[in-house]
PDB file of C-alpha atoms in Angstrom:
ATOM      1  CA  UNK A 112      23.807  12.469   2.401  1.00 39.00           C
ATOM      2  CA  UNK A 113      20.792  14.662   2.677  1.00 43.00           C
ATOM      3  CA  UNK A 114      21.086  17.300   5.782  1.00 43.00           C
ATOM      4  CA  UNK A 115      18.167  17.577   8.396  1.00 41.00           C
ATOM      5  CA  UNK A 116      16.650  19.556  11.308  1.00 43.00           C
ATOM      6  CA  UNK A 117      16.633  18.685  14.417  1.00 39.00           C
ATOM      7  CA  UNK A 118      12.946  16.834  15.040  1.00 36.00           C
ATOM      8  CA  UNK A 119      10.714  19.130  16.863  1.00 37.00           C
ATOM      9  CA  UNK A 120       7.674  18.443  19.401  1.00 37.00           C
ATOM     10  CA  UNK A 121       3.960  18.074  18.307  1.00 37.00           C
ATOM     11  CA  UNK A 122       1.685  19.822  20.137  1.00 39.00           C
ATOM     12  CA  UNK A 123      -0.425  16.671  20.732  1.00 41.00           C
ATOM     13  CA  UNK A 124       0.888  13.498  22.659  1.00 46.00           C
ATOM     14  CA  UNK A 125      -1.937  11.449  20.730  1.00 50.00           C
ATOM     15  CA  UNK A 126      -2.367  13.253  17.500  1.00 61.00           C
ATOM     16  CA  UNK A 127      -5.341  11.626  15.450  1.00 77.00           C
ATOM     17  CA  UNK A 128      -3.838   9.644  12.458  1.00 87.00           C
ATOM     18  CA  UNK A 129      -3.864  11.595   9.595  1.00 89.00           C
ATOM     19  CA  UNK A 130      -6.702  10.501   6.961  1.00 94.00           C
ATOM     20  CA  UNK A 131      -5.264  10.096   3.590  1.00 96.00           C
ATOM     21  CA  UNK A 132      -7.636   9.526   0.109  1.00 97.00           C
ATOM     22  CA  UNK A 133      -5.485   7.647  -2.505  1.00 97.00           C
ATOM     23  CA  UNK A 134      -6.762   7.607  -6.524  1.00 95.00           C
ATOM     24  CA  UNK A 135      -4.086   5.318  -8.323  1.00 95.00           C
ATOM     25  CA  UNK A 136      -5.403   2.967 -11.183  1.00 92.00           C
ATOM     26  CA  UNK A 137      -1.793   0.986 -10.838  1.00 92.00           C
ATOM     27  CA  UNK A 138      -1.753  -1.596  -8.253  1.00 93.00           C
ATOM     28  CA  UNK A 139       1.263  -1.585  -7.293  1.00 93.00           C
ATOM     29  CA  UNK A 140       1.387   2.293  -6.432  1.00 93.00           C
ATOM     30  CA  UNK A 141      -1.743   1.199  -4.384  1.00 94.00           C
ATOM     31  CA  UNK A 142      -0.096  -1.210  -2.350  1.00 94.00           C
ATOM     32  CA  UNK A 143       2.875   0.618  -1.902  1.00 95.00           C
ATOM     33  CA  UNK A 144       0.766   4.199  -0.799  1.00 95.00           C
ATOM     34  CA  UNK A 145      -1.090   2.319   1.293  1.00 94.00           C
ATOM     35  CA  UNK A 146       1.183   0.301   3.196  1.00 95.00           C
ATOM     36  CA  UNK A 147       3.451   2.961   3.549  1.00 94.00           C
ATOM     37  CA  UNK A 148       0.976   5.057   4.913  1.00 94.00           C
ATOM     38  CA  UNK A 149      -0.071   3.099   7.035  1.00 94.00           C
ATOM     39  CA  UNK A 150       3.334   2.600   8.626  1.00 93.00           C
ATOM     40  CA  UNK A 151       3.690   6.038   8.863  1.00 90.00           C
ATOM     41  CA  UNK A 152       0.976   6.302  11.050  1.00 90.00           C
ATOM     42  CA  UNK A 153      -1.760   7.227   8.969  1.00 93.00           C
ATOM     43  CA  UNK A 154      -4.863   5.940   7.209  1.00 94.00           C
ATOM     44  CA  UNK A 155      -5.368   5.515   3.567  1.00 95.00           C
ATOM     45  CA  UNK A 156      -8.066   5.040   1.618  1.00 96.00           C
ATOM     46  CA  UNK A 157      -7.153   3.604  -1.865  1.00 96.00           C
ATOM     47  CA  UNK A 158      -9.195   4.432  -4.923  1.00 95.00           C
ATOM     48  CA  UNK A 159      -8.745   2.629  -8.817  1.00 93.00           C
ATOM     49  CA  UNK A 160     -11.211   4.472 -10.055  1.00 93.00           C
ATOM     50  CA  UNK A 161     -11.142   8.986 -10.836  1.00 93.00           C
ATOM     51  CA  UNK A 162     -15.013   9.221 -10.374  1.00 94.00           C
ATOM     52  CA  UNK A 163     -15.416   6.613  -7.055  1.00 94.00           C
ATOM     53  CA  UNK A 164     -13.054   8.979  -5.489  1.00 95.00           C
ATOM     54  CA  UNK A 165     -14.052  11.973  -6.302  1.00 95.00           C
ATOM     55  CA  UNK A 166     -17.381  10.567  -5.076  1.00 95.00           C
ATOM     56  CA  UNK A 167     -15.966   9.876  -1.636  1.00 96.00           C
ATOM     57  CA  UNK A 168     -14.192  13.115  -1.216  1.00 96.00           C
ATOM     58  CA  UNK A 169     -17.404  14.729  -1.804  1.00 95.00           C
ATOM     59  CA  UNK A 170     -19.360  13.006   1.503  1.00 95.00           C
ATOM     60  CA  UNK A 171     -16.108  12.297   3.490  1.00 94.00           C
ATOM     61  CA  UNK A 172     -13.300  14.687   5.094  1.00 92.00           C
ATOM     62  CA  UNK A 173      -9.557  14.139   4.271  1.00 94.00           C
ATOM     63  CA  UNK A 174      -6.493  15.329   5.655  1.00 90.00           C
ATOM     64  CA  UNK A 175      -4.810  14.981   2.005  1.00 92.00           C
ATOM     65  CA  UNK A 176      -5.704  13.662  -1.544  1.00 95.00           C
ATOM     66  CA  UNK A 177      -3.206  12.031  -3.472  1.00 96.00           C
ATOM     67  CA  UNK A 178      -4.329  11.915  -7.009  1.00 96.00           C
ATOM     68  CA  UNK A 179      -3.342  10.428 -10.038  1.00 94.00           C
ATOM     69  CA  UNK A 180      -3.022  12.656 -12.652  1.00 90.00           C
ATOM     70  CA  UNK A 181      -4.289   9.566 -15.257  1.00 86.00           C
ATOM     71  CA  UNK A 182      -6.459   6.824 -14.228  1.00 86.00           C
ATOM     72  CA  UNK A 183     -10.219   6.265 -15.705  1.00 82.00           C
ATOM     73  CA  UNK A 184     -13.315   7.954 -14.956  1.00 83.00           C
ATOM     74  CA  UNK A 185     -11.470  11.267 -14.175  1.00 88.00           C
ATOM     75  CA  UNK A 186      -7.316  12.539 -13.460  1.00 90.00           C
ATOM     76  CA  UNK A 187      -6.466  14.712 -10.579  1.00 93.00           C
ATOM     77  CA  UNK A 188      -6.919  17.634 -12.262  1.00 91.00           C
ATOM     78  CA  UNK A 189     -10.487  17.295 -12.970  1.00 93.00           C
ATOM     79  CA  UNK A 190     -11.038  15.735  -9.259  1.00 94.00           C
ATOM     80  CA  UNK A 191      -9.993  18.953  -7.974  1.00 92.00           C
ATOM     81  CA  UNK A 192     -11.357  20.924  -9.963  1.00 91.00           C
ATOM     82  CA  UNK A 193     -14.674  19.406  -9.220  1.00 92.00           C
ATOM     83  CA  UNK A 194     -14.488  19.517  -5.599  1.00 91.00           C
ATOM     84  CA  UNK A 195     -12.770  23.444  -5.433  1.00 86.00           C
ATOM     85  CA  UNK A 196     -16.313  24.108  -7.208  1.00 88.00           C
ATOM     86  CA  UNK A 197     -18.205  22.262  -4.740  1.00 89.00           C
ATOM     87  CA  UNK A 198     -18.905  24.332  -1.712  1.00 84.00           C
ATOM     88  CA  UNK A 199     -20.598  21.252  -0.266  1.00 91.00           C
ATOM     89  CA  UNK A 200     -18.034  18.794  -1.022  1.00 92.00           C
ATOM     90  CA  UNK A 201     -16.528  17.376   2.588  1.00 93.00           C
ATOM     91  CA  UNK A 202     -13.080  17.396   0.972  1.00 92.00           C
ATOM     92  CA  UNK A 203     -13.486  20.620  -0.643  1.00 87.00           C
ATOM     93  CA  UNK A 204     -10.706  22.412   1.264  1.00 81.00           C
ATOM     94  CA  UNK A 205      -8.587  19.686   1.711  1.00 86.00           C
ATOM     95  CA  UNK A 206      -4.742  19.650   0.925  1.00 85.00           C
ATOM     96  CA  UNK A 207      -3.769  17.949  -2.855  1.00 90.00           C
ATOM     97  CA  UNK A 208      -0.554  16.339  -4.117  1.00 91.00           C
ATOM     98  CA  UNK A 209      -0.836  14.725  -7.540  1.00 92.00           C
ATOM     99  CA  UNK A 210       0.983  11.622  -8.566  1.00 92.00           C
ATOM    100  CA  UNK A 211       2.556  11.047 -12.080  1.00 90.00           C
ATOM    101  CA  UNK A 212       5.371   8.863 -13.666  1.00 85.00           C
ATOM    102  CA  UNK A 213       6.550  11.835 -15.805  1.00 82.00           C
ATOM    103  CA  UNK A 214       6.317  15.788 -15.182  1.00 71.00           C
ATOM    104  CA  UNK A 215       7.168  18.296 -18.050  1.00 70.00           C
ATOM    105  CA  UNK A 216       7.870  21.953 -16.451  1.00 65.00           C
ATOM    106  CA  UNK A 217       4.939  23.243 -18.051  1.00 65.00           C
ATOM    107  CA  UNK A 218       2.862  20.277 -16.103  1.00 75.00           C
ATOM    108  CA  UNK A 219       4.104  21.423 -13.041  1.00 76.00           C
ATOM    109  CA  UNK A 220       3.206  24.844 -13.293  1.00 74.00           C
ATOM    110  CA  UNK A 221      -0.531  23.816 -14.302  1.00 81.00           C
ATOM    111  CA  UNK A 222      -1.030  21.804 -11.340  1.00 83.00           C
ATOM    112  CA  UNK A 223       0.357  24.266  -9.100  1.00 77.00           C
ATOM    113  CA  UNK A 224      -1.704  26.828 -10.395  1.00 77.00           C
ATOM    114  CA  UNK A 225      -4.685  24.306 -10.643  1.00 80.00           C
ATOM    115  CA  UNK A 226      -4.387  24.274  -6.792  1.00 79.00           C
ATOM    116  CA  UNK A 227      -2.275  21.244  -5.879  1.00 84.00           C
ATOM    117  CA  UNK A 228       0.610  21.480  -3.095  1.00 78.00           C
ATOM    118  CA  UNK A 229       3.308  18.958  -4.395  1.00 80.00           C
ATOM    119  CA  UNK A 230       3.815  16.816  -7.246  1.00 85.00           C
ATOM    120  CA  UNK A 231       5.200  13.508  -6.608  1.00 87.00           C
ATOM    121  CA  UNK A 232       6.741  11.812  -8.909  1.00 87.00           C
ATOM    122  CA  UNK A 233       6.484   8.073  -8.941  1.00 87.00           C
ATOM    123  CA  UNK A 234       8.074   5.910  -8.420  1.00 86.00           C
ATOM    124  CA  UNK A 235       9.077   7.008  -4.674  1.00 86.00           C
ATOM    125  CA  UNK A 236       9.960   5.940  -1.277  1.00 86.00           C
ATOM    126  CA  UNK A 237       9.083   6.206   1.904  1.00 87.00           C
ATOM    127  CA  UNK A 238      10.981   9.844   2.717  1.00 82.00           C
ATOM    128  CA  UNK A 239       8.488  11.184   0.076  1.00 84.00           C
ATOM    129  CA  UNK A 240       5.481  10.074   2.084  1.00 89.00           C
ATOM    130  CA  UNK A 241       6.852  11.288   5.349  1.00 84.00           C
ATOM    131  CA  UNK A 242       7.314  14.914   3.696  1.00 79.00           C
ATOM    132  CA  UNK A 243       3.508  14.639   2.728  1.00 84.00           C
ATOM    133  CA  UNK A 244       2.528  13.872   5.736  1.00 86.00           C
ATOM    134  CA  UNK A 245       4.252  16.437   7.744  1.00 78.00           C
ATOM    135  CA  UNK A 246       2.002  18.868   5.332  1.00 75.00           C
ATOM    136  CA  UNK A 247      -1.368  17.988   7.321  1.00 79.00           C
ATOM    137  CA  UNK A 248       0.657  17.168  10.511  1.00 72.00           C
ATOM    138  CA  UNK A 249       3.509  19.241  10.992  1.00 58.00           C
ATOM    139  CA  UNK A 250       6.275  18.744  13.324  1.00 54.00           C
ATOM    140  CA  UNK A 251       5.509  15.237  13.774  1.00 53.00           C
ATOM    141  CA  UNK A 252       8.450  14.562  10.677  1.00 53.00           C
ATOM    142  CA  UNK A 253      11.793  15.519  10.303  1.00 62.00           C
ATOM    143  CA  UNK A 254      12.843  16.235   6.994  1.00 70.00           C
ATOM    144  CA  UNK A 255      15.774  16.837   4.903  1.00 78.00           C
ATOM    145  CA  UNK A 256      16.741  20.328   4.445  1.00 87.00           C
ATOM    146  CA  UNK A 257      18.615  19.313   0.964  1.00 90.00           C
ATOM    147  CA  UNK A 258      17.752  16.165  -0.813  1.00 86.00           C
ATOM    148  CA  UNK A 259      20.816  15.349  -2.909  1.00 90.00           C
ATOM    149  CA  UNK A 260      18.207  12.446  -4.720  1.00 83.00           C
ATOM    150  CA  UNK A 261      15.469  14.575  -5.164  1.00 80.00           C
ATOM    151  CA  UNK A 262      17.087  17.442  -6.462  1.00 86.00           C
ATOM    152  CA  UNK A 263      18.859  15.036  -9.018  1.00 87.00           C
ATOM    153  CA  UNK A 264      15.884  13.449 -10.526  1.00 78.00           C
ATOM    154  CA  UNK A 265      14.289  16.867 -11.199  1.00 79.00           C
ATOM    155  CA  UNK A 266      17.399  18.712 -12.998  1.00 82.00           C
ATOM    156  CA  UNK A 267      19.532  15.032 -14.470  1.00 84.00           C
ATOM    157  CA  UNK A 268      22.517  15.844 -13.642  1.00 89.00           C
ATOM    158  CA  UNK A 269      24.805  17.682 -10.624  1.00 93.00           C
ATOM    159  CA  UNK A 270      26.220  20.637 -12.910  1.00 94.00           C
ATOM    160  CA  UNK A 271      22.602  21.552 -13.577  1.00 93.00           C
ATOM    161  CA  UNK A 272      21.446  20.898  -9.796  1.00 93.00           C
ATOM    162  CA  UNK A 273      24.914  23.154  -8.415  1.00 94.00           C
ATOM    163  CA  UNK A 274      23.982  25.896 -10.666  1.00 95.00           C
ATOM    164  CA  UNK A 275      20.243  26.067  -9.307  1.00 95.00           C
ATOM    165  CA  UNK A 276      21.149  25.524  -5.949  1.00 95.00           C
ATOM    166  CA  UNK A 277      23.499  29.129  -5.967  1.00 95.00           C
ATOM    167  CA  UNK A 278      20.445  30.679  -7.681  1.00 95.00           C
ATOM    168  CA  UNK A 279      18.100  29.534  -4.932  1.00 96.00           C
ATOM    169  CA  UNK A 280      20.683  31.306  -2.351  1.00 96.00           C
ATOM    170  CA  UNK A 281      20.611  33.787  -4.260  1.00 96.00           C
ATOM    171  CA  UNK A 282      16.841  34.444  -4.171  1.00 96.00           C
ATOM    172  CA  UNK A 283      16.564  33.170  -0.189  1.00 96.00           C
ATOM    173  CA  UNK A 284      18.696  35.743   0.878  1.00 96.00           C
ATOM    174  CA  UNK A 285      17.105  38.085  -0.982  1.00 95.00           C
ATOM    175  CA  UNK A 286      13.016  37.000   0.016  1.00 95.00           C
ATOM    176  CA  UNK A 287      14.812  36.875   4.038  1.00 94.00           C
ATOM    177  CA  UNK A 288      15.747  40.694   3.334  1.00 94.00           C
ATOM    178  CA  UNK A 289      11.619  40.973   2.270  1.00 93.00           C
ATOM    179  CA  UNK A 290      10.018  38.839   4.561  1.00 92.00           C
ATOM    180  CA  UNK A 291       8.830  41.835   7.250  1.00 90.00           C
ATOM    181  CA  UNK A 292       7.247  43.732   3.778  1.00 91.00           C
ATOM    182  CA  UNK A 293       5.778  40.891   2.316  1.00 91.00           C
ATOM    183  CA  UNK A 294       3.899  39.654   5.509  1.00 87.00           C
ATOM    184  CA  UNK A 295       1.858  42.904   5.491  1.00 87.00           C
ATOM    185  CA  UNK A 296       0.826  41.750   1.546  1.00 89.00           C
ATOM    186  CA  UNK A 297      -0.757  38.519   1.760  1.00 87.00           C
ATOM    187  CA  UNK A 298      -1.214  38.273  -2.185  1.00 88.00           C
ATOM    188  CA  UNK A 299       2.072  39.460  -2.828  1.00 90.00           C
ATOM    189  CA  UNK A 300       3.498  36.482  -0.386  1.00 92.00           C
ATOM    190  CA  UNK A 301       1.417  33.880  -1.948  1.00 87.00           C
ATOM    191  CA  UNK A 302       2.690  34.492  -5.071  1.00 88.00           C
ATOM    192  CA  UNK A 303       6.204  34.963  -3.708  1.00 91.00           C
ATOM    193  CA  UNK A 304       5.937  31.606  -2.159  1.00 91.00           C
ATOM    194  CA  UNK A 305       4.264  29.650  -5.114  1.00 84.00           C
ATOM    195  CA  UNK A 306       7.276  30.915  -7.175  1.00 87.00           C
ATOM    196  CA  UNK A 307       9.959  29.635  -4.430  1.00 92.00           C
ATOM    197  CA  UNK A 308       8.272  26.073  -4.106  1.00 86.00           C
ATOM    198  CA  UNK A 309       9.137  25.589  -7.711  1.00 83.00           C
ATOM    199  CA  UNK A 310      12.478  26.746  -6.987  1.00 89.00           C
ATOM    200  CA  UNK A 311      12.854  24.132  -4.313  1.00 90.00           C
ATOM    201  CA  UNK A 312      11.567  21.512  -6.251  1.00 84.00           C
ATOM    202  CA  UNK A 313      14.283  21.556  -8.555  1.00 87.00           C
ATOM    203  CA  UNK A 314      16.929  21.997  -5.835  1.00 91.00           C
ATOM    204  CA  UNK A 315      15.688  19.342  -3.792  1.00 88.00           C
ATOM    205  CA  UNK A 316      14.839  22.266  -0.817  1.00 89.00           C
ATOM    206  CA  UNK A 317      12.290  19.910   0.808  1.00 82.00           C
ATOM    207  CA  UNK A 318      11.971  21.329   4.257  1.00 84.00           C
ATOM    208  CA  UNK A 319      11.759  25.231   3.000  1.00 89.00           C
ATOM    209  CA  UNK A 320       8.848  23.778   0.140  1.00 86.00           C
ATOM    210  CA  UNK A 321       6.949  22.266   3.107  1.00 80.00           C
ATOM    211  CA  UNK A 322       7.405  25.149   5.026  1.00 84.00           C
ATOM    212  CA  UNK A 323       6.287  27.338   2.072  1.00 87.00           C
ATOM    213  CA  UNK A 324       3.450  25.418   1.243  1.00 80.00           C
ATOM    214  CA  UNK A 325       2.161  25.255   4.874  1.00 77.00           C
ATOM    215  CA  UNK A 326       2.550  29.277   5.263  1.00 85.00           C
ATOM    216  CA  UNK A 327       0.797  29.448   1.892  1.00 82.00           C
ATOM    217  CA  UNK A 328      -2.280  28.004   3.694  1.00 74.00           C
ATOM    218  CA  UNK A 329      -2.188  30.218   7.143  1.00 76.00           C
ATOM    219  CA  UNK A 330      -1.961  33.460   5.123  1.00 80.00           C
ATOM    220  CA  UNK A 331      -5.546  34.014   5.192  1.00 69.00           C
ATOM    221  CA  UNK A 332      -5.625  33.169   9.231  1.00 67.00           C
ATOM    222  CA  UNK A 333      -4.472  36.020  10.779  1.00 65.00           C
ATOM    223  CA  UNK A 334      -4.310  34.115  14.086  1.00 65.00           C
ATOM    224  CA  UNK A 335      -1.895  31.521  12.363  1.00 58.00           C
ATOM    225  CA  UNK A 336       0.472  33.233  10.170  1.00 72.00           C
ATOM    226  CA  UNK A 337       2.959  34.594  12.746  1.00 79.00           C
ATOM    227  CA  UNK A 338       3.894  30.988  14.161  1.00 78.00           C
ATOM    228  CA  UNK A 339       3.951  29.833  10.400  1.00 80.00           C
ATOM    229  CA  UNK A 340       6.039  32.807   9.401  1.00 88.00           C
ATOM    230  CA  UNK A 341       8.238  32.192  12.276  1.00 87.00           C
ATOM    231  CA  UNK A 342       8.997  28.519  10.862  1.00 84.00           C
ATOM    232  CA  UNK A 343       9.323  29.045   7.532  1.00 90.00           C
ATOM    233  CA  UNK A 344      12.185  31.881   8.688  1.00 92.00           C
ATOM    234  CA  UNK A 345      13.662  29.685  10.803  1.00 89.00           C
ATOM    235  CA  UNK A 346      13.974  26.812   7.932  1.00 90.00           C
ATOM    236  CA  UNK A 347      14.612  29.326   5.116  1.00 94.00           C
ATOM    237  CA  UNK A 348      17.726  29.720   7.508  1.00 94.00           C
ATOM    238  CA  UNK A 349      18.458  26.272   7.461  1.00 92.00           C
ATOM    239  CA  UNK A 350      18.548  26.338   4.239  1.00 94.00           C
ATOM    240  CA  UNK A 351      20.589  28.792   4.005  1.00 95.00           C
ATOM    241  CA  UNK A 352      23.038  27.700   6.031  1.00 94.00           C
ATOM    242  CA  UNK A 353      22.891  24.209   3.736  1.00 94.00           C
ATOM    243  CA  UNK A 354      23.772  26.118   0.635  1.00 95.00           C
ATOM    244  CA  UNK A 355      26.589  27.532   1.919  1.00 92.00           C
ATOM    245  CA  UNK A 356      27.730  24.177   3.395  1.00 87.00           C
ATOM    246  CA  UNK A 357      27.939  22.392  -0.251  1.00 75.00           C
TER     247      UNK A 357
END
């Protein structure tokens, strides 16, 4: 059973619902993003077509794309590629997860590096929506600290998933030893932190990955990196704590 944290307070007692842009030629992904968005609280808009949303993300704001990485008139890659360009684009800025059926680690370092926070890979449930959405609105989702699941569909098989998990203790206790230095060196961290959500991809590390992924925003807001430092410590010890559980 995956471990959690405790859930933890928003700062809003009516948050605005969190506005979600969906580009999936399948529809059966489409009914399934956007009904279990919906009952998550936020609002989707769904999208069959690469270049009608790509058009809407240019004259609307979202909270989060979620992308296809192949569906016709353009893939996720070249949707966010177009609107990163765009300095006018209403979306320009927002937060990206692409969607595929089948990731090869090479893939996954491209759209990392293309810009995109998560990869999700379909088909998926409604624990992987709730971790997207606690992205744009954290602390309004509890997550697992270890997903047993997750980590197993990214390395096939426990021997492989045991193994990664001690070198992902390895390297936490390691980046906790760091974290004072590396806050000072803002490209350093990124880079640090791009690294480690990798890491927690394969070891199914979901609440450190959001974590990382959030700080990896705030590090060029002064104003907002210490209380995002502050949780991703706090989880990172979590996690810690996790690993040394199993």
């Amino acid at each position: 059973m995956p471990s959690s944290l405790e859930p933890s307070q928003s700062s809003s007692a009516n948050p605005l619902p969190a506005r979600i842009l969906v580009a999936d030629d399948d529809p059966s992904s489409c009914l399934f993003f956007g009904d279990g968005l919906r009952s998550l609280g936020a609002t989707a808009e769904i999208f069959s077509d690469g270049l009608a949303a790509l058009q809407r993300a240019r004259t609307e704001t979202f909270d989060l794309l979620l992308l296809d990485c192949r569906m016709p008139g353009a893939g996720a890659l070249q949707i966010l590629s177009e609107l990163r360009n765009d300095a006018q684009a209403c979306s320009a800025e927002s937060l990206a997860v692409a969607t595929t059926a089948w990731l090869e680690c090479s893939d996954r370092r491209l759209l990392l590096d293309a810009g995109f926070s998560e990869i999700l890979i379909k088909p998926c449930g409604l624990a992987n929506l709730q971790r997207l959405l606690a992205l744009v609105q954290p602390g309004r989702h509890d997550l697992p600290v270890l997903d047993d699941r997750a980590a197993l569909v990214a390395t096939g098989e426990v021997t492989t998933m045991r193994a990664l998990r001690r070198l992902l203790r390895e390297e936490l206790t390691l980046l906790e030893g760091e974290l004072d230095q590396l806050s000072r060196d803002s490209t350093s961290f990124n880079e640090r932190l791009h690294r480690l959500r990798s890491s927690c991809g394969f070891c199914g590390a979901v609440a450190l990955s959001t974590q990382a992924a959030l700080l990896q925003r705030h590090l060029s807001q002064p104003n907002a990196t210490a209380p995002s430092l502050a949780r991703f410590h706090k989880v990172l010890q979590a996690t810690l704590h996790a690993l040394d559980a199993v």
